[in-house]
Tab-separated table of C-alpha atoms in Angstrom:
chain	number	residue	atom	x	y	z
A	1	UNK	CA	28.196	-5.531	5.363
A	2	UNK	CA	30.196	-8.495	4.049
A	3	UNK	CA	29.650	-7.533	0.413
A	4	UNK	CA	32.285	-9.230	-1.795
A	5	UNK	CA	34.575	-7.053	-3.902
A	6	UNK	CA	33.834	-7.124	-7.594
A	7	UNK	CA	35.225	-5.896	-10.902
A	8	UNK	CA	31.683	-5.531	-12.230
A	9	UNK	CA	29.776	-2.268	-11.759
A	10	UNK	CA	27.858	-2.256	-8.465
A	11	UNK	CA	24.213	-1.176	-8.569
A	12	UNK	CA	22.671	-0.570	-5.146
A	13	UNK	CA	18.862	-0.619	-5.009
A	14	UNK	CA	17.275	0.843	-1.891
A	15	UNK	CA	13.776	-0.592	-1.510
A	16	UNK	CA	12.107	-3.875	-2.428
A	17	UNK	CA	8.758	-2.520	-3.606
A	18	UNK	CA	7.271	-2.619	-7.109
A	19	UNK	CA	9.897	-0.264	-8.553
A	20	UNK	CA	12.913	-1.930	-6.972
A	21	UNK	CA	11.768	-5.436	-7.872
A	22	UNK	CA	10.967	-4.676	-11.502
A	23	UNK	CA	14.452	-3.146	-11.850
A	24	UNK	CA	16.285	-5.916	-10.003
A	25	UNK	CA	14.701	-8.819	-11.860
A	26	UNK	CA	16.111	-7.510	-15.154
A	27	UNK	CA	19.538	-6.431	-13.861
A	28	UNK	CA	20.129	-9.847	-12.250
A	29	UNK	CA	20.630	-11.267	-15.734
A	30	UNK	CA	23.447	-8.811	-16.504
A	31	UNK	CA	27.149	-8.777	-15.623
A	32	UNK	CA	26.552	-6.512	-12.627
A	33	UNK	CA	26.732	-6.800	-8.878
A	34	UNK	CA	23.214	-5.948	-7.725
A	35	UNK	CA	22.759	-5.193	-4.027
A	36	UNK	CA	19.181	-4.897	-2.732
A	37	UNK	CA	18.608	-3.236	0.636
A	38	UNK	CA	15.301	-3.197	2.497
A	39	UNK	CA	14.150	-2.915	6.104
A	40	UNK	CA	11.966	-6.011	5.544
A	41	UNK	CA	13.060	-9.299	3.995
A	42	UNK	CA	10.014	-9.481	1.744
A	43	UNK	CA	8.226	-7.633	-1.026
A	44	UNK	CA	4.657	-6.584	-0.190
A	45	UNK	CA	1.852	-6.541	-2.745
A	46	UNK	CA	0.280	-3.415	-1.258
A	47	UNK	CA	-2.955	-3.359	-3.320
A	48	UNK	CA	-4.161	-6.404	-1.349
A	49	UNK	CA	-3.156	-5.230	2.132
A	50	UNK	CA	-6.777	-4.324	2.829
A	51	UNK	CA	-7.721	-8.012	2.446
A	52	UNK	CA	-5.181	-8.956	5.114
A	53	UNK	CA	-6.614	-6.293	7.446
A	54	UNK	CA	-10.173	-7.595	6.946
A	55	UNK	CA	-9.395	-11.326	7.333
A	56	UNK	CA	-9.676	-12.227	3.661
A	57	UNK	CA	-6.042	-13.268	3.197
A	58	UNK	CA	-3.086	-14.231	5.335
A	59	UNK	CA	-0.007	-12.009	4.914
A	60	UNK	CA	2.123	-14.733	3.325
A	61	UNK	CA	-0.288	-14.679	0.368
A	62	UNK	CA	0.782	-11.152	-0.600
A	63	UNK	CA	4.415	-11.181	0.592
A	64	UNK	CA	7.361	-12.598	-1.324
A	65	UNK	CA	10.849	-13.272	0.142
A	66	UNK	CA	13.411	-10.925	-1.372
A	67	UNK	CA	16.100	-13.598	-1.142
A	68	UNK	CA	14.110	-15.708	-3.616
A	69	UNK	CA	14.727	-12.913	-6.118
A	70	UNK	CA	18.508	-13.017	-5.653
A	71	UNK	CA	19.174	-16.713	-5.075
A	72	UNK	CA	19.541	-17.636	-8.762
A	73	UNK	CA	22.254	-15.053	-9.415
A	74	UNK	CA	25.831	-15.390	-8.106
A	75	UNK	CA	26.341	-11.610	-8.145
A	76	UNK	CA	23.036	-10.592	-6.566
A	77	UNK	CA	23.010	-9.808	-2.856
A	78	UNK	CA	20.264	-8.932	-0.384
A	79	UNK	CA	20.873	-7.273	2.966
A	80	UNK	CA	18.286	-6.606	5.667
A	81	UNK	CA	19.090	-2.999	6.488
A	82	UNK	CA	17.729	0.503	6.765
A	83	UNK	CA	19.538	3.207	4.807
A	84	UNK	CA	20.220	6.223	7.008
A	85	UNK	CA	22.008	8.629	4.661
A	86	UNK	CA	23.646	9.093	1.273
A	87	UNK	CA	27.123	10.539	0.692
A	88	UNK	CA	26.928	11.253	-3.016
A	89	UNK	CA	30.372	12.921	-3.136
A	90	UNK	CA	31.976	9.697	-1.932
A	91	UNK	CA	29.543	7.448	-3.855
A	92	UNK	CA	28.540	5.650	-0.668
A	93	UNK	CA	25.617	5.114	1.659
A	94	UNK	CA	25.380	4.658	5.412
A	95	UNK	CA	23.047	1.948	6.689
A	96	UNK	CA	22.025	0.352	9.966
A	97	UNK	CA	24.571	-2.441	9.342
A	98	UNK	CA	27.466	-0.459	7.867
A	99	UNK	CA	28.606	1.646	4.911
A	100	UNK	CA	28.616	0.618	1.264
A	101	UNK	CA	30.134	2.130	-1.867
A	102	UNK	CA	28.242	2.124	-5.148
A	103	UNK	CA	28.763	2.845	-8.823
A	104	UNK	CA	25.064	3.466	-9.391
A	105	UNK	CA	22.496	4.144	-6.694
A	106	UNK	CA	18.764	3.652	-7.238
A	107	UNK	CA	16.390	5.036	-4.612
A	108	UNK	CA	13.098	3.129	-4.615
A	109	UNK	CA	11.956	3.813	-1.060
A	110	UNK	CA	8.326	4.412	-2.035
A	111	UNK	CA	5.939	6.433	0.088
A	112	UNK	CA	4.621	6.681	3.623
A	113	UNK	CA	1.344	7.826	5.163
A	114	UNK	CA	0.730	11.572	5.020
A	115	UNK	CA	-0.973	13.029	8.104
A	116	UNK	CA	-0.766	16.620	6.823
A	117	UNK	CA	0.709	17.713	10.144
A	118	UNK	CA	-2.174	16.418	12.267
A	119	UNK	CA	-0.448	14.999	15.345
A	120	UNK	CA	-3.615	13.685	17.026
A	121	UNK	CA	-4.390	11.451	14.050
A	122	UNK	CA	-0.794	10.248	13.826
A	123	UNK	CA	-0.792	9.393	17.536
A	124	UNK	CA	-4.206	7.741	17.897
A	125	UNK	CA	-5.245	6.598	14.419
A	126	UNK	CA	-4.498	3.473	12.395
A	127	UNK	CA	-3.027	3.378	8.918
A	128	UNK	CA	-2.107	0.694	6.409
A	129	UNK	CA	1.133	0.779	4.413
A	130	UNK	CA	2.839	-2.409	5.640
A	131	UNK	CA	1.953	-5.990	6.543
A	132	UNK	CA	2.424	-5.371	10.295
A	133	UNK	CA	0.038	-2.411	10.101
A	134	UNK	CA	-2.556	-4.489	8.232
A	135	UNK	CA	-2.289	-7.156	10.937
A	136	UNK	CA	-2.738	-4.445	13.578
A	137	UNK	CA	-6.002	-3.385	11.949
A	138	UNK	CA	-7.183	-6.989	11.700
A	139	UNK	CA	-6.488	-7.596	15.386
A	140	UNK	CA	-8.120	-4.320	16.412
A	141	UNK	CA	-11.310	-5.009	14.421
A	142	UNK	CA	-11.683	-8.510	15.866
A	143	UNK	CA	-10.774	-7.431	19.403
A	144	UNK	CA	-13.350	-4.637	19.296
A	145	UNK	CA	-16.014	-7.115	18.206
A	146	UNK	CA	-15.051	-9.369	21.101
A	147	UNK	CA	-15.227	-6.427	23.516
A	148	UNK	CA	-18.611	-5.351	22.151
A	149	UNK	CA	-20.032	-8.784	23.011
A	150	UNK	CA	-19.192	-8.490	26.722
A	151	UNK	CA	-19.606	-4.782	27.496
A	152	UNK	CA	-22.641	-3.594	29.491
A	153	UNK	CA	-22.110	0.073	28.638
A	154	UNK	CA	-24.310	0.989	25.632
A	155	UNK	CA	-22.142	4.015	24.722
A	156	UNK	CA	-18.975	1.925	24.848
A	157	UNK	CA	-20.638	-0.768	22.737
A	158	UNK	CA	-21.679	1.842	20.177
A	159	UNK	CA	-18.104	3.174	19.951
A	160	UNK	CA	-16.718	-0.350	19.569
A	161	UNK	CA	-19.111	-1.034	16.681
A	162	UNK	CA	-18.465	2.284	14.930
A	163	UNK	CA	-15.818	2.030	12.194
A	164	UNK	CA	-14.546	5.340	10.802
A	165	UNK	CA	-12.373	5.494	7.694
A	166	UNK	CA	-10.939	8.734	6.335
A	167	UNK	CA	-10.116	9.119	2.661
A	168	UNK	CA	-12.326	7.768	-0.138
A	169	UNK	CA	-9.563	6.901	-2.573
A	170	UNK	CA	-9.143	3.286	-3.714
A	171	UNK	CA	-7.768	2.157	-0.326
A	172	UNK	CA	-10.576	3.745	1.692
A	173	UNK	CA	-13.284	2.531	-0.666
A	174	UNK	CA	-11.963	-1.038	-0.826
A	175	UNK	CA	-11.444	-1.216	2.930
A	176	UNK	CA	-14.940	0.159	3.619
A	177	UNK	CA	-16.490	-2.395	1.300
A	178	UNK	CA	-14.533	-5.246	2.893
A	179	UNK	CA	-15.542	-4.239	6.438
A	180	UNK	CA	-19.168	-3.962	5.290
A	181	UNK	CA	-19.016	-7.507	3.925
A	182	UNK	CA	-17.475	-8.661	7.201
A	183	UNK	CA	-20.481	-7.177	8.957
A	184	UNK	CA	-23.011	-8.571	6.503
A	185	UNK	CA	-21.671	-12.136	6.219
A	186	UNK	CA	-19.377	-12.947	9.155
A	187	UNK	CA	-20.791	-11.093	12.164
A	188	UNK	CA	-24.241	-12.789	12.011
A	189	UNK	CA	-22.543	-16.227	12.115
A	190	UNK	CA	-19.637	-15.617	14.489
A	191	UNK	CA	-21.198	-13.056	16.813
A	192	UNK	CA	-24.869	-13.959	17.440
A	193	UNK	CA	-24.830	-11.522	20.398
A	194	UNK	CA	-24.318	-8.598	17.986
A	195	UNK	CA	-27.103	-7.270	15.808
A	196	UNK	CA	-25.376	-6.390	12.488
A	197	UNK	CA	-27.481	-3.219	12.289
A	198	UNK	CA	-25.587	-1.970	15.360
A	199	UNK	CA	-22.344	-1.992	13.383
A	200	UNK	CA	-21.820	1.212	11.378
A	201	UNK	CA	-19.143	1.969	8.798
A	202	UNK	CA	-18.481	5.677	8.126
A	203	UNK	CA	-16.376	6.801	5.153
A	204	UNK	CA	-15.267	10.454	5.282
A	205	UNK	CA	-13.938	12.348	2.257
A	206	UNK	CA	-12.813	15.974	2.059
A	207	UNK	CA	-13.791	16.348	-1.613
A	208	UNK	CA	-17.243	16.175	-3.186
A	209	UNK	CA	-17.083	12.573	-4.447
A	210	UNK	CA	-15.576	9.173	-3.704
A	211	UNK	CA	-12.643	7.943	-5.801
A	212	UNK	CA	-11.524	11.474	-6.807
A	213	UNK	CA	-8.632	10.169	-9.005
A	214	UNK	CA	-11.062	8.190	-11.164
A	215	UNK	CA	-13.783	9.234	-13.608
A	216	UNK	CA	-17.127	10.717	-12.616
A	217	UNK	CA	-18.794	7.542	-13.824
A	218	UNK	CA	-16.600	5.374	-11.573
A	219	UNK	CA	-17.279	7.681	-8.620
A	220	UNK	CA	-21.044	7.477	-9.062
A	221	UNK	CA	-20.992	3.699	-9.424
A	222	UNK	CA	-18.712	3.251	-6.410
A	223	UNK	CA	-20.903	5.579	-4.340
A	224	UNK	CA	-23.952	3.477	-5.205
A	225	UNK	CA	-22.150	0.198	-4.448
A	226	UNK	CA	-21.047	1.476	-1.041
A	227	UNK	CA	-24.573	2.615	-0.228
A	228	UNK	CA	-25.917	-0.812	-1.186
A	229	UNK	CA	-23.463	-2.357	1.273
A	230	UNK	CA	-24.676	-0.031	4.009
A	231	UNK	CA	-21.665	2.295	4.244
A	232	UNK	CA	-22.386	5.835	5.498
A	233	UNK	CA	-20.616	8.281	3.167
A	234	UNK	CA	-19.771	11.806	4.351
A	235	UNK	CA	-18.478	14.045	1.538
A	236	UNK	CA	-16.923	17.523	1.916
A	237	UNK	CA	-15.984	16.415	5.417
A	238	UNK	CA	-12.476	16.897	6.793
A	239	UNK	CA	-11.263	15.421	10.066
A	240	UNK	CA	-9.841	17.981	12.485
A	241	UNK	CA	-8.833	15.659	15.322
A	242	UNK	CA	-9.117	12.229	16.862
A	243	UNK	CA	-8.273	11.725	20.543
A	244	UNK	CA	-8.564	7.941	20.550
A	245	UNK	CA	-12.314	8.021	21.204
A	246	UNK	CA	-13.948	10.990	19.438
A	247	UNK	CA	-13.636	12.145	15.833
A	248	UNK	CA	-14.277	15.842	15.210
A	249	UNK	CA	-14.695	17.316	11.738
A	250	UNK	CA	-15.094	20.663	9.996
A	251	UNK	CA	-18.873	20.097	10.063
A	252	UNK	CA	-21.283	19.312	12.883
A	253	UNK	CA	-20.450	15.625	12.493
A	254	UNK	CA	-18.813	13.999	15.513
A	255	UNK	CA	-18.313	10.253	15.818
A	256	UNK	CA	-17.371	8.144	18.820
A	257	UNK	CA	-15.248	5.226	17.679
A	258	UNK	CA	-12.587	2.795	18.825
A	259	UNK	CA	-11.595	2.011	15.223
A	260	UNK	CA	-10.288	4.995	13.261
A	261	UNK	CA	-8.430	4.233	10.014
A	262	UNK	CA	-6.584	6.952	8.102
A	263	UNK	CA	-6.197	6.468	4.336
A	264	UNK	CA	-6.302	10.094	3.203
A	265	UNK	CA	-2.979	10.381	1.445
A	266	UNK	CA	0.687	9.488	1.081
A	267	UNK	CA	3.961	11.370	0.818
A	268	UNK	CA	7.424	10.363	-0.339
A	269	UNK	CA	9.895	8.567	1.937
A	270	UNK	CA	13.265	10.168	1.082
A	271	UNK	CA	16.715	9.362	2.464
A	272	UNK	CA	18.880	12.064	4.021
A	273	UNK	CA	22.051	13.320	2.357
A	274	UNK	CA	21.255	14.645	-1.099
A	275	UNK	CA	21.211	18.360	-1.869
A	276	UNK	CA	18.074	20.222	-0.852
A	277	UNK	CA	17.512	21.162	-4.507
A	278	UNK	CA	16.983	17.479	-5.319
A	279	UNK	CA	13.927	17.219	-3.088
A	280	UNK	CA	10.546	18.773	-3.830
A	281	UNK	CA	9.656	19.597	-0.242
A	282	UNK	CA	5.902	19.855	-0.611
A	283	UNK	CA	5.635	16.385	-2.158
A	284	UNK	CA	8.636	14.938	-0.268
A	285	UNK	CA	9.768	13.365	-3.541
A	286	UNK	CA	13.020	13.573	-5.500
A	287	UNK	CA	12.878	15.660	-8.659
A	288	UNK	CA	14.091	13.511	-11.553
A	289	UNK	CA	14.614	14.078	-15.261
A	290	UNK	CA	13.125	11.924	-18.014
A	291	UNK	CA	15.875	9.346	-17.420
A	292	UNK	CA	14.990	9.085	-13.695
A	293	UNK	CA	18.267	10.745	-12.706
A	294	UNK	CA	17.917	12.742	-9.493
A	295	UNK	CA	18.329	16.464	-10.086
A	296	UNK	CA	22.040	17.334	-9.818
A	297	UNK	CA	23.384	13.758	-9.934
A	298	UNK	CA	24.464	11.547	-12.827
A	299	UNK	CA	24.713	8.185	-11.060
A	300	UNK	CA	21.882	8.555	-8.520
A	301	UNK	CA	18.416	7.572	-9.717
A	302	UNK	CA	14.947	7.528	-8.173
A	303	UNK	CA	11.992	5.445	-9.355
A	304	UNK	CA	8.447	4.792	-8.214
A	305	UNK	CA	6.547	6.842	-5.644
A	306	UNK	CA	9.676	8.653	-4.453
A	307	UNK	CA	10.385	10.021	-7.962
A	308	UNK	CA	8.737	13.222	-9.209
A	309	UNK	CA	9.060	13.389	-12.984
A	310	UNK	CA	7.266	16.457	-14.302
A	311	UNK	CA	6.142	16.221	-17.923
A	312	UNK	CA	3.608	17.989	-20.110
A	313	UNK	CA	1.092	15.189	-19.547
A	314	UNK	CA	1.900	14.897	-15.817
A	315	UNK	CA	2.921	18.350	-14.512
A	316	UNK	CA	2.575	17.132	-10.902
A	317	UNK	CA	4.401	13.881	-11.532
A	318	UNK	CA	3.080	10.414	-12.210
A	319	UNK	CA	0.427	8.924	-9.919
A	320	UNK	CA	1.821	7.191	-6.837
A	321	UNK	CA	0.548	3.730	-7.743
A	322	UNK	CA	2.083	0.445	-8.865
A	323	UNK	CA	2.102	0.845	-12.654
A	324	UNK	CA	4.410	3.897	-12.925
A	325	UNK	CA	6.773	2.202	-10.458
A	326	UNK	CA	6.863	-1.048	-12.440
A	327	UNK	CA	7.332	0.724	-15.765
A	328	UNK	CA	10.059	3.036	-14.434
A	329	UNK	CA	11.925	0.071	-12.962
A	330	UNK	CA	11.907	-1.819	-16.254
A	331	UNK	CA	12.875	1.276	-18.232
A	332	UNK	CA	15.724	2.207	-15.901
A	333	UNK	CA	17.137	-1.324	-16.209
A	334	UNK	CA	17.479	-0.768	-19.945
A	335	UNK	CA	18.958	2.696	-19.452
A	336	UNK	CA	21.546	1.457	-16.951
A	337	UNK	CA	22.699	-1.112	-19.499
A	338	UNK	CA	22.959	1.695	-22.076
A	339	UNK	CA	24.833	3.924	-19.631
A	340	UNK	CA	27.393	1.237	-18.824
A	341	UNK	CA	27.976	0.633	-22.548
A	342	UNK	CA	28.304	4.384	-23.214
A	343	UNK	CA	25.138	4.525	-25.294
A	344	UNK	CA	22.582	7.335	-25.254
A	345	UNK	CA	19.815	7.145	-22.657
A	346	UNK	CA	16.165	7.027	-23.689
A	347	UNK	CA	13.424	9.121	-22.078
A	348	UNK	CA	10.764	7.416	-19.996
A	349	UNK	CA	7.187	7.529	-21.281
A	350	UNK	CA	4.407	6.352	-19.004
A	351	UNK	CA	1.668	4.166	-20.498
A	352	UNK	CA	-1.487	4.560	-18.449
A	353	UNK	CA	-3.054	1.096	-18.303
A	354	UNK	CA	-6.061	2.262	-16.311
A	355	UNK	CA	-7.307	2.495	-12.753
A	356	UNK	CA	-9.599	0.165	-10.859
A	357	UNK	CA	-11.110	-0.390	-7.435
A	358	UNK	CA	-13.244	-3.157	-5.969
A	359	UNK	CA	-16.135	-2.516	-3.621
A	360	UNK	CA	-16.902	-5.972	-2.338
A	361	UNK	CA	-18.362	-9.064	-3.919
A	362	UNK	CA	-19.286	-8.696	-7.623
A	363	UNK	CA	-18.757	-4.933	-7.386
A	364	UNK	CA	-15.867	-2.997	-8.919
A	365	UNK	CA	-15.176	-0.016	-11.165
A	366	UNK	CA	-12.603	0.166	-13.970
A	367	UNK	CA	-11.308	3.101	-16.014
A	368	UNK	CA	-9.228	1.982	-19.013
A	369	UNK	CA	-8.817	4.926	-21.355
A	370	UNK	CA	-12.190	5.553	-22.965
A	371	UNK	CA	-13.514	2.252	-21.613
A	372	UNK	CA	-15.331	2.647	-18.314
A	373	UNK	CA	-17.303	-0.225	-16.839
A	374	UNK	CA	-18.466	-1.521	-13.491
A	375	UNK	CA	-20.191	-4.393	-11.719
A	376	UNK	CA	-19.366	-8.092	-12.115
A	377	UNK	CA	-17.273	-7.664	-15.296
A	378	UNK	CA	-15.127	-5.009	-13.642
A	379	UNK	CA	-14.810	-7.185	-10.540
A	380	UNK	CA	-13.617	-10.141	-12.647
A	381	UNK	CA	-11.075	-7.934	-14.466
A	382	UNK	CA	-9.874	-6.573	-11.107
A	383	UNK	CA	-9.290	-10.133	-9.811
A	384	UNK	CA	-7.448	-11.233	-12.950
A	385	UNK	CA	-5.135	-8.196	-12.980
A	386	UNK	CA	-4.247	-8.520	-9.302
A	387	UNK	CA	-3.542	-12.245	-9.612
A	388	UNK	CA	-1.392	-11.581	-12.669
A	389	UNK	CA	0.818	-9.024	-10.906
A	390	UNK	CA	1.267	-11.010	-7.689
A	391	UNK	CA	4.871	-12.219	-7.446
A	392	UNK	CA	5.272	-15.986	-7.150
A	393	UNK	CA	3.178	-18.915	-8.373
A	394	UNK	CA	2.378	-20.040	-4.817
A	395	UNK	CA	1.030	-16.597	-3.906
A	396	UNK	CA	-1.217	-16.592	-6.973
A	397	UNK	CA	-2.479	-20.091	-6.237
A	398	UNK	CA	-3.149	-19.479	-2.524
A	399	UNK	CA	-4.836	-16.133	-3.198
A	400	UNK	CA	-7.018	-17.619	-5.938
A	401	UNK	CA	-8.019	-20.532	-3.685
A	402	UNK	CA	-8.928	-18.134	-0.861
A	403	UNK	CA	-11.004	-15.975	-3.179
A	404	UNK	CA	-12.896	-18.999	-4.541
A	405	UNK	CA	-13.483	-20.307	-1.015
A	406	UNK	CA	-14.661	-16.909	0.220
A	407	UNK	CA	-16.937	-16.472	-2.799
A	408	UNK	CA	-18.630	-19.854	-2.420
A	409	UNK	CA	-18.948	-19.825	1.370
A	410	UNK	CA	-19.391	-16.095	2.060
A	411	UNK	CA	-16.544	-16.581	4.508
A	412	UNK	CA	-13.244	-14.989	5.549
A	413	UNK	CA	-11.012	-17.756	6.816
A	414	UNK	CA	-8.193	-15.596	8.223
A	415	UNK	CA	-10.135	-14.014	11.104
A	416	UNK	CA	-7.483	-14.835	13.696
A	417	UNK	CA	-6.105	-12.656	16.483
A	418	UNK	CA	-2.563	-13.997	16.215
A	419	UNK	CA	-0.964	-10.997	17.879
A	420	UNK	CA	-3.189	-8.897	20.178
A	421	UNK	CA	-2.998	-5.254	19.190
A	422	UNK	CA	-4.408	-3.347	22.135
A	423	UNK	CA	-2.102	-4.775	24.782
A	424	UNK	CA	1.093	-4.225	22.823
A	425	UNK	CA	0.275	-0.950	21.106
A	426	UNK	CA	-1.804	0.970	23.614
A	427	UNK	CA	-0.138	-0.182	26.829
A	428	UNK	CA	3.482	-0.616	25.808
A	429	UNK	CA	3.529	2.257	23.261
A	430	UNK	CA	5.415	0.252	20.656
A	431	UNK	CA	5.595	2.008	17.289
A	432	UNK	CA	2.841	0.929	14.864
A	433	UNK	CA	5.358	0.595	12.052
A	434	UNK	CA	7.330	-2.117	13.821
A	435	UNK	CA	4.822	-4.100	15.924
């Protein structure tokens, strides 16, 4: 791997997401050799992936090169690699580019899409956890609109203009709202051959309300906002299968569609090699103590979505969102410095800073402790918070400019089919994760 030898303790961080980056940015200032490993050479701001998939932003607005994190430190190293296994007894890991020893290992591999064992959905559906997947969705949406313009088959046209999204959490709600705005503002201008009323957006949720993780007030407001945008909401509806053309559910509802997007849940993305007792199988997450140490190991840590820390306040672990990951990364950085100095570790305490979701232009919901508000104020707060947490001044500036442009012109400037999806994915069977 061409990692230089060092007398300083070596900290290996697996994963360049929110958790890994918040940890690395603090450790880079210390007398440590910090090695960051990731299968991509960039950090992705996942909360805005839905805007890439709906032509609101280009991917470089929400991606940040990992080498820009390490370039100002002589002892910081990035390697483009995928970690295959951990040999904790030998304090080493095996990767796609070689083996590497460590003094301290931090697993920050995040989460992946959970299909709950449904193979038909995994094979034929779309999902959105990475930039390539968001670009796949963007290409598919635009290609289906282009196909709808030229088809003579009314049933085929109907399927091409039916958009089905499963899972009414923040991702599903935000994506539904963005597609609805695409229909309401872009389709009438770009596709005069398509009547916008022909285009239907269906949001399916297995529970009895949208945004189940948020308050009842937020759910009611979001439900109303979605209805105002023309989204068809189907509650208490679970998808049983999707064969690439037809969605079947546990009710009488069946939908023909060429665009099926799955956003119904995530599960941990563990690495092979640790003892079975370290992994909570049902959640696919590593069980950690209050210091983020993986169960049974003193120098192996897990932070972010992959870490399951059970406390009195969070018996099922912390929510798999950005804030716990960021806070755990910062806290572990302090604890690693204490550990190296022989000082006592301090327990992690999560500070819930609230939950929010946007449902299109001037519409959002925010839960911040006892404060619950919606509408334009919530939408403005949502924009400010997301700009604040974007990594890199350029990314903030470009994203802000795009949002201002889109707001003034009711436009989405990134509606480009750079890489056709159907030809590569459907005909060549290339994996969605890599295309």
